[in-house]
Amino acid sequence: MRPEERIFVALDTPERERALDLAARLAGKVGGFKVGLEAFVALGPSIVHDIAASGLPVFLDLKLHDIPNTVAGAAASASRLGASFLTVHALGGVEMMRRAVEAFPSASILAVTILTSHDDESLRRLGIAGPPGDAVVVPGIRPAGSAENDQARIATPAAAVRAGADRLVIGRPITQAADPAAAAEEIAREIARG
Ligand code: C5P
């Protein structure tokens, strides 16, 4: 896999024009785009079709978490939108995850374990014992020197690839950069060097 193909850019915006502009600027420089709750709730399912028109795979990050029948229905609805990846919360349980896979067999169903905004203390308050590292492996991605924002557990792109990540979801370090395409290219170079 070429380094840039590993980069999935989180188009976390409620503005259709901004999402489409970012997709147009970044097409050819990254491996795909993530449509998450902010864009999906604001813009509706059509944003998935519109971003898929860039020709790159769409990672639909809805982090579904409900009873198995409800998640199966949502996954079946998502299967009609043209996404290649769909997220669910692993805390929904094995049966819920199995029903999501059955309902959307053409996609890769990814299970989120513990959100990367959690640290030991925030998990303890929820009654979940042990540090997040015991339950998760996937960090938030931040190139060296960039702002952490609300990510409590981070790794650089190169470190994440060395640790076995095949695709990296990266949002603000690219989307908030003065030149998003240049930021994506620099991250691809960092992955290649690492
Ligand atoms: O802007 P930032 O790079 O923090 O955005 C990361 C995006 O990827 C968010 O949309 C978030 O839902 C998602 N994500 C994450 N941490 C992971 C994997 C995905 O924050 N470990």
Coordinates of C-alpha atoms and ligand atoms in Angstrom, one line a residue:
M1 CA 0.0 0.0 0.0
R2 CA 1.4 3.4 -0.9
P3 CA 1.8 5.8 2.1
E4 CA -0.9 8.2 0.9
E5 CA -3.4 5.4 0.5
R6 CA -3.3 4.8 4.2
I7 CA -4.6 8.3 5.0
F8 CA -8.4 8.7 5.5
V9 CA -9.4 12.3 6.1
A10 CA -12.1 13.0 8.6
L11 CA -14.4 15.5 6.9
D12 CA -15.9 16.7 10.2
T13 CA -17.9 19.7 9.1
P14 CA -21.6 20.7 9.0
E15 CA -21.1 22.5 5.7
R16 CA -21.6 20.7 2.4
E17 CA -19.4 23.1 0.4
R18 CA -16.5 22.7 2.8
A19 CA -16.7 18.9 2.8
L20 CA -16.8 18.8 -1.0
D21 CA -14.1 21.4 -1.4
L22 CA -11.8 19.4 1.0
A23 CA -12.6 16.2 -0.9
A24 CA -11.8 17.8 -4.2
R25 CA -8.5 19.3 -3.0
L26 CA -7.4 16.0 -1.4
A27 CA -8.5 13.5 -4.0
G28 CA -5.4 11.8 -5.4
K29 CA -3.4 12.7 -2.3
V30 CA -5.1 10.4 0.3
G31 CA -6.7 7.0 0.4
G32 CA -10.3 7.9 1.3
F33 CA -12.6 10.1 3.3
K34 CA -14.4 9.7 6.6
V35 CA -18.0 11.0 6.9
G36 CA -18.8 11.1 10.6
L37 CA -21.8 12.2 12.8
E38 CA -21.2 15.9 12.4
A39 CA -21.5 15.9 8.6
F40 CA -24.0 13.1 8.4
V41 CA -26.5 14.7 10.8
A42 CA -26.1 18.1 9.3
L43 CA -26.1 17.1 5.6
G44 CA -28.0 13.8 5.4
P45 CA -27.2 10.5 3.7
S46 CA -26.6 12.2 0.4
I47 CA -23.3 13.5 1.6
V48 CA -22.0 9.9 1.5
H49 CA -22.9 9.6 -2.2
D50 CA -21.4 13.0 -3.0
I51 CA -18.1 12.2 -1.3
A52 CA -18.0 8.7 -2.9
A53 CA -18.2 10.6 -6.3
S54 CA -14.6 11.6 -5.6
G55 CA -13.8 8.0 -6.6
L56 CA -12.2 7.2 -3.2
P57 CA -13.7 4.9 -0.6
V58 CA -15.9 6.4 2.1
F59 CA -15.6 5.5 5.7
L60 CA -19.0 6.0 7.3
D61 CA -18.3 6.7 11.0
L62 CA -21.7 6.4 12.7
K63 CA -20.4 4.5 15.7
L64 CA -23.7 2.6 15.9
H65 CA -24.5 1.3 19.4
D66 CA -28.0 0.0 20.1
I67 CA -29.8 -3.4 20.3
P68 CA -28.8 -5.8 17.6
N69 CA -32.0 -5.5 15.6
T70 CA -31.8 -1.7 15.4
V71 CA -28.2 -1.7 14.4
A72 CA -28.9 -4.3 11.8
G73 CA -31.5 -2.0 10.3
A74 CA -29.2 1.0 10.4
A75 CA -26.4 -1.1 8.8
A76 CA -28.8 -2.2 6.0
S77 CA -29.8 1.4 5.4
A78 CA -26.1 2.4 5.3
S79 CA -25.4 -0.4 2.8
R80 CA -27.4 1.6 0.2
L81 CA -25.2 4.7 0.5
G82 CA -22.0 3.6 -1.2
A83 CA -19.8 3.5 1.9
S84 CA -16.9 1.0 2.1
F85 CA -16.4 1.0 5.9
L86 CA -18.9 1.4 8.7
T87 CA -18.2 1.8 12.4
V88 CA -20.1 0.3 15.4
H89 CA -19.3 0.4 19.1
A90 CA -17.8 -2.9 20.3
L91 CA -19.6 -2.3 23.6
G92 CA -22.9 -3.1 21.8
G93 CA -21.8 -6.7 22.0
V94 CA -20.8 -9.6 19.7
E95 CA -24.4 -10.3 18.6
M96 CA -24.8 -6.6 17.6
M97 CA -21.6 -6.7 15.6
R98 CA -22.5 -10.0 13.9
R99 CA -25.9 -8.5 12.8
A100 CA -24.2 -5.4 11.4
V101 CA -21.8 -7.6 9.4
E102 CA -24.7 -9.7 8.0
A103 CA -26.7 -6.6 7.1
F104 CA -23.9 -4.9 5.2
P105 CA -21.7 -7.7 3.8
S106 CA -20.0 -5.6 1.2
A107 CA -18.4 -3.2 3.8
S108 CA -15.7 -3.6 6.3
I109 CA -17.4 -3.3 9.7
L110 CA -15.0 -1.7 12.2
A111 CA -15.7 -1.9 15.9
V112 CA -14.7 1.1 18.1
T113 CA -13.4 -0.1 21.5
I114 CA -12.7 2.9 23.7
L115 CA -12.9 6.4 22.4
T116 CA -9.5 8.1 22.2
S117 CA -10.8 11.1 24.1
H118 CA -11.0 8.9 27.3
D119 CA -8.2 8.7 29.8
D120 CA -7.9 6.6 33.0
E121 CA -9.9 9.1 35.0
S122 CA -12.8 9.5 32.6
L123 CA -13.2 5.7 32.3
R124 CA -13.1 5.3 36.1
R125 CA -16.0 7.8 36.4
L126 CA -18.0 5.5 34.1
G127 CA -17.2 2.5 36.2
I128 CA -14.9 0.9 33.6
A129 CA -11.9 -0.5 35.4
G130 CA -8.4 -0.4 34.3
P131 CA -6.5 1.9 32.0
P132 CA -7.7 2.4 28.4
G133 CA -4.5 0.7 27.1
D134 CA -5.9 -2.6 28.5
A135 CA -8.9 -2.5 26.2
V136 CA -7.7 -0.7 23.1
V137 CA -4.8 -0.5 20.6
V138 CA -5.8 2.3 18.2
P139 CA -4.6 5.8 19.1
G140 CA -5.7 9.2 17.7
I141 CA -3.2 10.3 15.0
R142 CA -1.1 13.4 15.4
P143 CA 2.0 14.3 13.4
A144 CA 4.9 15.4 15.6
G145 CA 4.3 18.9 16.9
S146 CA 0.7 19.3 16.0
A147 CA -2.1 20.1 18.5
E148 CA -3.6 17.2 20.5
N149 CA -7.0 18.9 20.6
D150 CA -9.4 16.5 22.6
Q151 CA -7.4 13.3 21.8
A152 CA -6.1 11.9 25.1
R153 CA -4.1 9.0 23.5
I154 CA -2.1 9.8 20.4
A155 CA 0.6 8.4 18.1
T156 CA 2.4 9.8 15.1
P157 CA 1.4 8.5 11.7
A158 CA 4.7 6.6 11.3
A159 CA 4.5 5.1 14.8
A160 CA 0.9 3.9 14.2
V161 CA 2.0 2.2 10.9
R162 CA 4.9 0.6 12.7
A163 CA 2.5 -0.7 15.3
G164 CA 0.4 -2.4 12.6
A165 CA -2.2 0.2 11.5
D166 CA -3.1 -0.2 7.9
R167 CA -5.3 2.9 7.6
L168 CA -5.1 6.1 9.6
V169 CA -8.0 8.4 10.2
I170 CA -6.8 12.0 10.5
G171 CA -8.9 15.1 10.8
R172 CA -7.9 18.4 12.1
P173 CA -4.1 18.2 11.3
I174 CA -5.2 18.1 7.6
T175 CA -8.5 19.9 7.5
Q176 CA -7.5 22.8 9.7
A177 CA -4.1 23.3 7.9
A178 CA -3.7 26.4 5.8
D179 CA -3.0 24.0 2.9
P180 CA -4.7 20.7 3.5
A181 CA -3.2 19.0 0.4
A182 CA 0.3 20.0 1.5
A183 CA -0.4 18.7 5.1
A184 CA -1.6 15.3 3.7
E185 CA 1.5 15.1 1.5
E186 CA 3.8 15.8 4.4
I187 CA 2.0 13.1 6.5
A188 CA 2.5 10.6 3.6
R189 CA 6.2 11.5 3.5
E190 CA 6.4 11.0 7.3
I191 CA 4.8 7.5 6.9
A192 CA 7.3 6.7 4.1
R193 CA 10.3 7.8 6.2
G194 CA 9.0 5.9 9.3
Ligands
C5P1 O1 -9.5 15.9 14.1 P1 -9.1 14.5 14.5 O2 -7.8 14.0 13.8 O3 -9.0 14.4 16.0 O4 -10.3 13.6 14.1 C1 -10.2 12.3 14.2 C2 -11.5 11.7 13.7 O5 -11.3 10.3 13.6 C3 -12.7 12.0 14.4 O6 -13.8 12.1 13.5 C4 -12.9 10.8 15.3 O7 -14.3 10.4 15.4 C5 -12.1 9.7 14.6 N1 -11.2 8.8 15.3 C6 -10.6 9.2 16.5 N2 -9.7 8.3 17.1 C7 -9.4 7.2 16.6 C8 -10.0 6.8 15.4 C9 -10.9 7.6 14.8 O8 -10.7 10.3 16.9 N3 -8.6 6.3 17.2

